Structure formats: structure tokens, C-alpha cells
Amino acid sequence: MIYLLDTNVVAEITTRPKPAAPDPLRRAGFERALEGIRDTYRDRIAAVGEREALAYLAVHRQLKSSGTSIDPPDALIAATALANGWTLVSRNIKHLARTGALVLNPWEYEA
């Protein structure tokens, strides 16, 4: 099973402060952590190509026809998981589940 991590999961496990924090030191710490993740996982960062773009259109149309929507970045993340048959790991279960993607919230998992 391959997992696609939503950015909220990556932020949670690497640094607690939010990236939009007005404190420049906290923001710099987040940026360093993100740079380290990009370097460490550079061969495992999902690219968005034609397959994912087409899946995004399908998700967008499905949600629109049902009278609902989610933020475009969330729809793109879900579409990327759907296009590749991956499980999406996120805290945002409520919105992402509407896309049809298999979604897992690691903070709700019971061993």
C-alpha cells in the first residue's frame, strides 16, 4: 500500500508551528524543515501530470454535480491519490472522503 501524505500531516510530524506564523524565527524553522523533507524524500514527491489533472477534473465535476465542493488544493491531492491508487493520509477526512479517495486519519487510528 502506498500512502500520499497531505501537507497537514507533514507539517504535524515535522514542526508544530504553522507556516503562516508571523514570528520570523518560527517561519524560518518551518522553511528549513520543509527543505529537509524535500531533500530527504525528493524521489518520493508526487508529481502532477496528465493522469492526475484528468482525475482532478473528474473529482471537480462529481462534486459540482452533487452540489458540493472542496478547496482546489484538497481536490488535487485527492485526485492524485485516486489517479495512482494510493491511500491519502490527512486530518481532513470530512472533505476528502467526498472525493471517493481512500482516506486515513492517522490520529484516529486505533492499534
N, CA and C of each residue as an Amber inpcrd file, in Angstrom:
protein
   333
   0.8450000  -1.1750000   0.0000000   0.0000000   0.0000000   0.0000000
   0.8910000   1.2390000   0.0000000   0.5660000   2.1850000  -0.8590000
   1.3080000   3.4390000  -0.9370000   0.4520000   4.5460000  -0.3380000
   1.0800000   5.3700000   0.4970000   0.3850000   6.4660000   1.1590000
   0.8170000   7.7990000   0.5640000  -0.1460000   8.6730000   0.3300000
   0.1160000  10.0440000  -0.0770000  -0.1880000  10.9170000   1.1340000
   0.8240000  11.6170000   1.6400000   0.6400000  12.4400000   2.8340000
   0.1770000  13.8360000   2.4530000  -0.9240000  14.2530000   3.0380000
  -1.3970000  15.6250000   2.9000000  -0.4120000  16.5280000   3.6360000
  -0.3070000  17.7600000   3.2030000   0.6390000  18.6790000   3.8330000
   0.3660000  18.8920000   5.3130000  -0.8940000  18.7310000   5.7550000
  -1.1630000  18.9200000   7.1800000  -0.5140000  17.8180000   8.0090000
  -0.3440000  16.6480000   7.4330000   0.3240000  15.5520000   8.1330000
   1.8260000  15.8210000   8.1890000   2.3960000  16.2520000   7.0700000
   3.8270000  16.5590000   7.0290000   4.1590000  17.6650000   8.0260000
   3.3450000  18.7150000   8.0590000   3.5910000  19.8190000   8.9880000
   3.5000000  19.3530000  10.4300000   2.5510000  18.4830000  10.7240000
   2.3520000  18.0000000  12.0870000   3.5460000  17.1900000  12.5750000
   4.1100000  16.3690000  11.6850000   5.1860000  15.4840000  12.1280000
   6.5670000  16.1250000  12.0450000   6.6840000  17.2660000  11.4010000
   7.9990000  17.8880000  11.2870000   8.1550000  19.0930000  12.1970000
   7.1040000  19.8640000  12.3430000   7.1920000  21.0660000  13.1730000
   5.7890000  21.4860000  13.5600000   5.6080000  21.8430000  14.7460000
   4.2780000  22.2120000  15.2270000   3.8300000  23.6040000  14.7910000
   4.7090000  24.6110000  14.7830000   4.2370000  25.9500000  14.4120000
   3.6870000  25.9880000  12.9910000   2.6980000  26.7670000  12.7930000
   2.0800000  26.9100000  11.4740000   2.9920000  27.7380000  10.5690000
   3.0050000  27.4190000   9.2540000   3.9040000  28.1370000   8.3490000
   3.5830000  29.6190000   8.2360000   2.3540000  30.0100000   8.5060000
   1.9750000  31.4110000   8.3880000   2.2600000  32.1940000   9.6660000
   2.9870000  31.5830000  10.5890000   3.2850000  32.2600000  11.8630000
   4.0190000  33.5610000  11.5910000   3.5910000  34.6570000  12.2400000
   4.2300000  35.9490000  11.9930000   5.6620000  36.0170000  12.5340000
   6.0050000  35.1360000  13.4380000   7.3350000  35.1260000  14.0350000
   8.3430000  34.6390000  12.9820000   9.2920000  35.5010000  12.5770000
  10.2400000  35.1220000  11.5230000  11.1230000  33.9350000  11.8910000
  11.4430000  33.7610000  13.1610000  12.2580000  32.6220000  13.5670000
  11.4820000  31.3100000  13.4100000  10.2180000  31.3290000  13.8030000
   9.3880000  30.1220000  13.6550000   9.1850000  29.7990000  12.1790000
   8.9470000  30.8350000  11.3890000   8.7520000  30.6480000   9.9560000
  10.0190000  30.0710000   9.3070000  11.1800000  30.5900000   9.6910000
  12.4490000  30.0940000   9.1530000  12.6620000  28.6370000   9.5420000
  12.2720000  28.2760000  10.7650000  12.3760000  26.8820000  11.1960000
  11.5060000  25.9710000  10.3610000  10.3010000  26.4190000  10.0600000
   9.4080000  25.6310000   9.2140000  10.0110000  25.4700000   7.8170000
  10.5300000  26.5650000   7.2680000  11.1210000  26.5050000   5.9280000
  12.3080000  25.5560000   5.8850000  13.1480000  25.5400000   6.9230000
  14.2720000  24.6020000   6.9850000  13.7730000  23.1590000   7.0550000
  12.7380000  22.9320000   7.8470000  12.1830000  21.5810000   7.9530000
  11.6250000  21.1230000   6.6110000  10.9240000  22.0030000   5.9170000
  10.3680000  21.6650000   4.6170000  11.4680000  21.3850000   3.5980000
  12.5170000  22.1790000   3.6340000  13.6510000  21.9600000   2.7340000
  14.2870000  20.5940000   3.0010000  14.4090000  20.2430000   4.2750000
  14.9570000  18.9280000   4.6300000  14.0850000  17.7870000   4.1300000
  12.7740000  17.9570000   4.2360000  11.8530000  16.9310000   3.7340000
  11.9960000  16.7850000   2.2270000  12.0350000  17.9200000   1.5380000
  12.1970000  17.8670000   0.0740000  13.4750000  17.1510000  -0.3110000
  14.5610000  17.4100000   0.4140000  15.8320000  16.7700000   0.1030000
  15.7890000  15.2780000   0.4230000  15.2800000  14.9370000   1.5850000
  15.2430000  13.5400000   2.0060000  14.3230000  12.6880000   1.1360000
  13.1890000  13.2480000   0.7510000  12.1790000  12.4780000   0.0330000
  12.0360000  12.8790000  -1.4350000  13.0710000  13.4880000  -2.0120000
  12.9620000  14.0230000  -3.3730000  12.5180000  12.9840000  -4.3940000
  12.8760000  11.7240000  -4.1930000  12.4670000  10.6820000  -5.1370000
  11.0850000  10.1110000  -4.8150000  10.4310000  10.6530000  -3.7640000
   9.0970000  10.1760000  -3.3870000   8.0610000  11.2910000  -3.3280000
   8.3540000  12.4220000  -3.9480000   7.3910000  13.5200000  -4.0010000
   6.5550000  13.3370000  -5.2560000   5.2460000  13.2900000  -5.0790000
   4.3360000  13.0140000  -6.1930000   4.2570000  14.2030000  -7.1420000
   4.4790000  13.9120000  -8.4010000   4.3340000  14.9350000  -9.4390000
   2.9040000  14.9010000  -9.9680000   2.4320000  16.0340000 -10.4160000
   1.1010000  16.1140000 -11.0040000   1.2730000  16.1740000 -12.5190000
   0.7440000  15.1550000 -13.1750000   0.8210000  15.0780000 -14.6290000
  -0.5720000  15.0070000 -15.2330000  -0.6310000  14.5370000 -16.4570000
  -1.9100000  14.4850000 -17.1660000  -2.9300000  13.5820000 -16.4600000
  -2.5020000  12.4240000 -16.0050000  -3.4170000  11.4900000 -15.3250000
  -4.0460000  12.1280000 -14.0900000  -3.2260000  12.8120000 -13.3120000
  -3.7210000  13.4670000 -12.1020000  -4.6210000  14.6460000 -12.4450000
  -4.2710000  15.3820000 -13.4920000  -5.1000000  16.5180000 -13.9190000
  -6.4760000  16.0370000 -14.3830000  -6.5200000  14.9460000 -15.1110000
  -7.8000000  14.4040000 -15.5560000  -8.6250000  13.8980000 -14.3740000
  -7.9600000  13.2940000 -13.4040000  -8.6620000  12.8490000 -12.1940000
  -9.2040000  14.0550000 -11.4270000  -8.4360000  15.1490000 -11.4090000
  -8.9000000  16.3770000 -10.7490000 -10.1810000  16.8870000 -11.4060000
 -10.2000000  16.9050000 -12.7350000 -11.4060000  17.3450000 -13.4440000
 -12.5980000  16.4610000 -13.0940000 -12.3680000  15.1620000 -13.0270000
 -13.4530000  14.2360000 -12.6820000 -13.9580000  14.4880000 -11.2660000
 -13.0480000  14.6900000 -10.3280000 -13.4370000  14.9780000  -8.9400000
 -14.2170000  16.2860000  -8.8800000 -13.6980000  17.3030000  -9.5320000
 -14.3620000  18.6150000  -9.5400000 -15.7800000  18.4990000 -10.1100000
 -15.9130000  17.8150000 -11.2300000 -17.2360000  17.6670000 -11.8560000
 -18.1910000  16.8600000 -10.9760000 -17.6810000  15.8100000 -10.3680000
 -18.5090000  14.9740000  -9.4850000 -19.0270000  15.7870000  -8.3080000
 -18.1320000  16.5390000  -7.6690000 -18.5380000  17.3460000  -6.5180000
 -19.5080000  18.4440000  -6.9320000 -19.2380000  19.0760000  -8.0500000
 -20.1150000  20.1480000  -8.5280000 -21.5060000  19.6190000  -8.8550000
 -21.5760000  18.4470000  -9.4860000 -22.8860000  17.8810000  -9.8370000
 -23.6730000  17.4530000  -8.6080000 -22.9640000  17.1620000  -7.5080000
 -23.6580000  16.7960000  -6.2760000 -23.9700000  18.0140000  -5.4130000
 -23.6080000  19.2110000  -5.9150000 -23.9160000  20.4380000  -5.1870000
 -22.9720000  20.7370000  -4.0480000 -21.7810000  20.1950000  -4.0920000
 -20.8010000  20.4240000  -3.0410000 -19.4520000  20.7170000  -3.6680000
 -18.5140000  21.1140000  -2.8650000 -17.1660000  21.3560000  -3.3670000
 -16.1850000  21.2780000  -2.2050000 -14.9100000  21.2330000  -2.5550000
 -13.8420000  21.3570000  -1.5630000 -12.8080000  22.2990000  -2.1720000
 -11.8840000  22.7580000  -1.3570000 -10.8460000  23.6540000  -1.8560000
 -10.0700000  22.9680000  -2.9770000  -9.7250000  23.7050000  -4.0280000
  -8.9890000  23.1060000  -5.1470000  -7.7120000  22.3570000  -4.7520000
  -6.8850000  22.8700000  -3.8150000  -5.7050000  22.0740000  -3.4430000
  -6.0730000  20.7100000  -2.8500000  -7.1230000  20.6630000  -2.0390000
  -7.5630000  19.3860000  -1.4780000  -8.0680000  18.4580000  -2.5770000
  -8.8040000  19.0070000  -3.5330000  -9.3000000  18.2030000  -4.6500000
  -8.1420000  17.6520000  -5.4720000  -7.0960000  18.4460000  -5.6590000
  -5.9330000  17.9830000  -6.4190000  -5.1820000  16.8860000  -5.6750000
  -5.0470000  17.0210000  -4.3720000  -4.3920000  15.9790000  -3.5750000
  -5.2000000  14.6850000  -3.6560000  -6.5120000  14.7850000  -3.5010000
  -7.3680000  13.5970000  -3.5940000  -7.2890000  12.9820000  -4.9870000
  -7.3070000  13.8120000  -6.0100000  -7.2290000  13.3230000  -7.3870000
  -5.9070000  12.6070000  -7.6410000  -4.8310000  13.1100000  -7.0710000
  -3.5260000  12.4610000  -7.2240000  -3.5530000  11.0720000  -6.5970000
  -4.1540000  10.9610000  -5.4220000  -4.2860000   9.6520000  -4.7790000
  -5.1610000   8.7280000  -5.6180000  -6.2830000   9.2270000  -6.0850000
  -7.1910000   8.4160000  -6.9050000  -6.5250000   7.9460000  -8.1940000
  -5.8290000   8.8440000  -8.8640000  -5.2070000   8.5200000 -10.1510000
  -4.1380000   7.4430000 -10.0290000  -3.5480000   7.3350000  -8.8420000
  -2.4540000   6.3880000  -8.6470000  -2.8140000   5.1950000  -7.7680000
  -4.0630000   5.1620000  -7.2760000  -4.4770000   4.0520000  -6.4140000
  -3.8390000   4.0910000  -5.0450000  -3.5420000   5.2970000  -4.5550000
  -2.8960000   5.4590000  -3.2640000  -3.9130000   5.7710000  -2.1800000
  -3.5320000   5.5260000  -0.9330000  -4.3180000   5.9240000   0.2280000
  -3.8580000   7.3140000   0.6480000  -4.8020000   8.2170000   0.8340000
  -4.5000000   9.5930000   1.2220000  -4.5200000   9.7090000   2.7380000
  -3.4320000  10.1690000   3.3110000  -3.3150000  10.3350000   4.7630000
  -3.4910000  11.8160000   5.0780000  -4.5410000  12.1250000   5.8540000
  -4.8620000  13.5150000   6.1480000  -5.7370000  13.6100000   7.3820000
  -5.7410000  14.7830000   7.9930000  -6.7020000  15.0650000   9.0620000
  -8.0480000  15.4870000   8.4800000  -8.0500000  15.8620000   7.2200000
  -9.2240000  16.4560000   6.5800000 -10.1520000  15.3810000   6.0020000
 -10.5610000  14.4510000   6.8100000 -11.3930000  13.3350000   6.3700000
 -12.7500000  13.8150000   5.8590000 -13.3490000  14.7490000   6.5600000
 -14.7080000  15.2050000   6.2380000 -14.8330000  15.6410000   4.7770000
 -13.9040000  16.4370000   4.3020000 -13.9840000  16.9400000   2.9390000
 -13.4330000  15.9500000   1.9200000 -12.3080000  15.3460000   2.2290000
 -11.6520000  14.4910000   1.2520000 -12.4210000  13.2050000   0.9690000
 -13.1550000  12.6970000   1.9390000 -13.9140000  11.4620000   1.7350000
 -14.9710000  11.6280000   0.6370000 -15.4480000  12.8440000   0.4390000
 -16.4550000  13.0910000  -0.6050000 -15.9120000  12.8790000  -2.0080000
 -14.6010000  12.8290000  -2.1500000 -13.9960000  12.6830000  -3.4720000
 -13.9650000  11.2310000  -3.9440000 -14.1730000  10.3090000  -3.0350000
 -14.0750000   8.8990000  -3.3870000 -12.7020000   8.3110000  -3.1080000
 -11.7560000   9.1510000  -2.7010000 -10.4100000   8.6660000  -2.3620000
 -10.4610000   7.8720000  -1.0600000  -9.5950000   6.8830000  -0.9530000
  -9.4380000   6.1460000   0.2980000  -8.6270000   7.0390000   1.2230000
  -9.2190000   7.4470000   2.3540000  -8.5970000   8.4360000   3.2330000
  -8.3850000   7.8320000   4.6190000  -7.2310000   8.1290000   5.1960000
  -6.8720000   7.6320000   6.5190000  -6.4090000   8.8050000   7.3700000
  -7.0080000   8.9550000   8.5550000  -6.5600000   9.9580000   9.5180000
  -5.7080000   9.2280000  10.5560000  -4.3860000   9.4480000  10.5660000
  -3.5350000   8.7050000  11.4910000  -3.7760000   9.0320000  12.9590000
  -4.4570000  10.1370000  13.2330000  -4.7350000  10.4980000  14.6140000
  -6.0180000   9.8540000  15.1160000  -6.7430000   9.1910000  14.2500000
  -7.9450000   8.4600000  14.6620000  -7.7420000   6.9530000  14.6390000
  -6.5820000   6.5180000  14.1940000  -6.2900000   5.1010000  14.0680000
  -6.1050000   4.4550000  15.4210000  -6.7400000   3.3240000  15.6030000
  -6.5660000   2.5720000  16.8590000  -5.8330000   1.2940000  16.5670000
  -4.7570000   1.0570000  17.2950000  -3.9360000  -0.1500000  17.0980000
  -4.6080000  -1.3710000  17.6590000
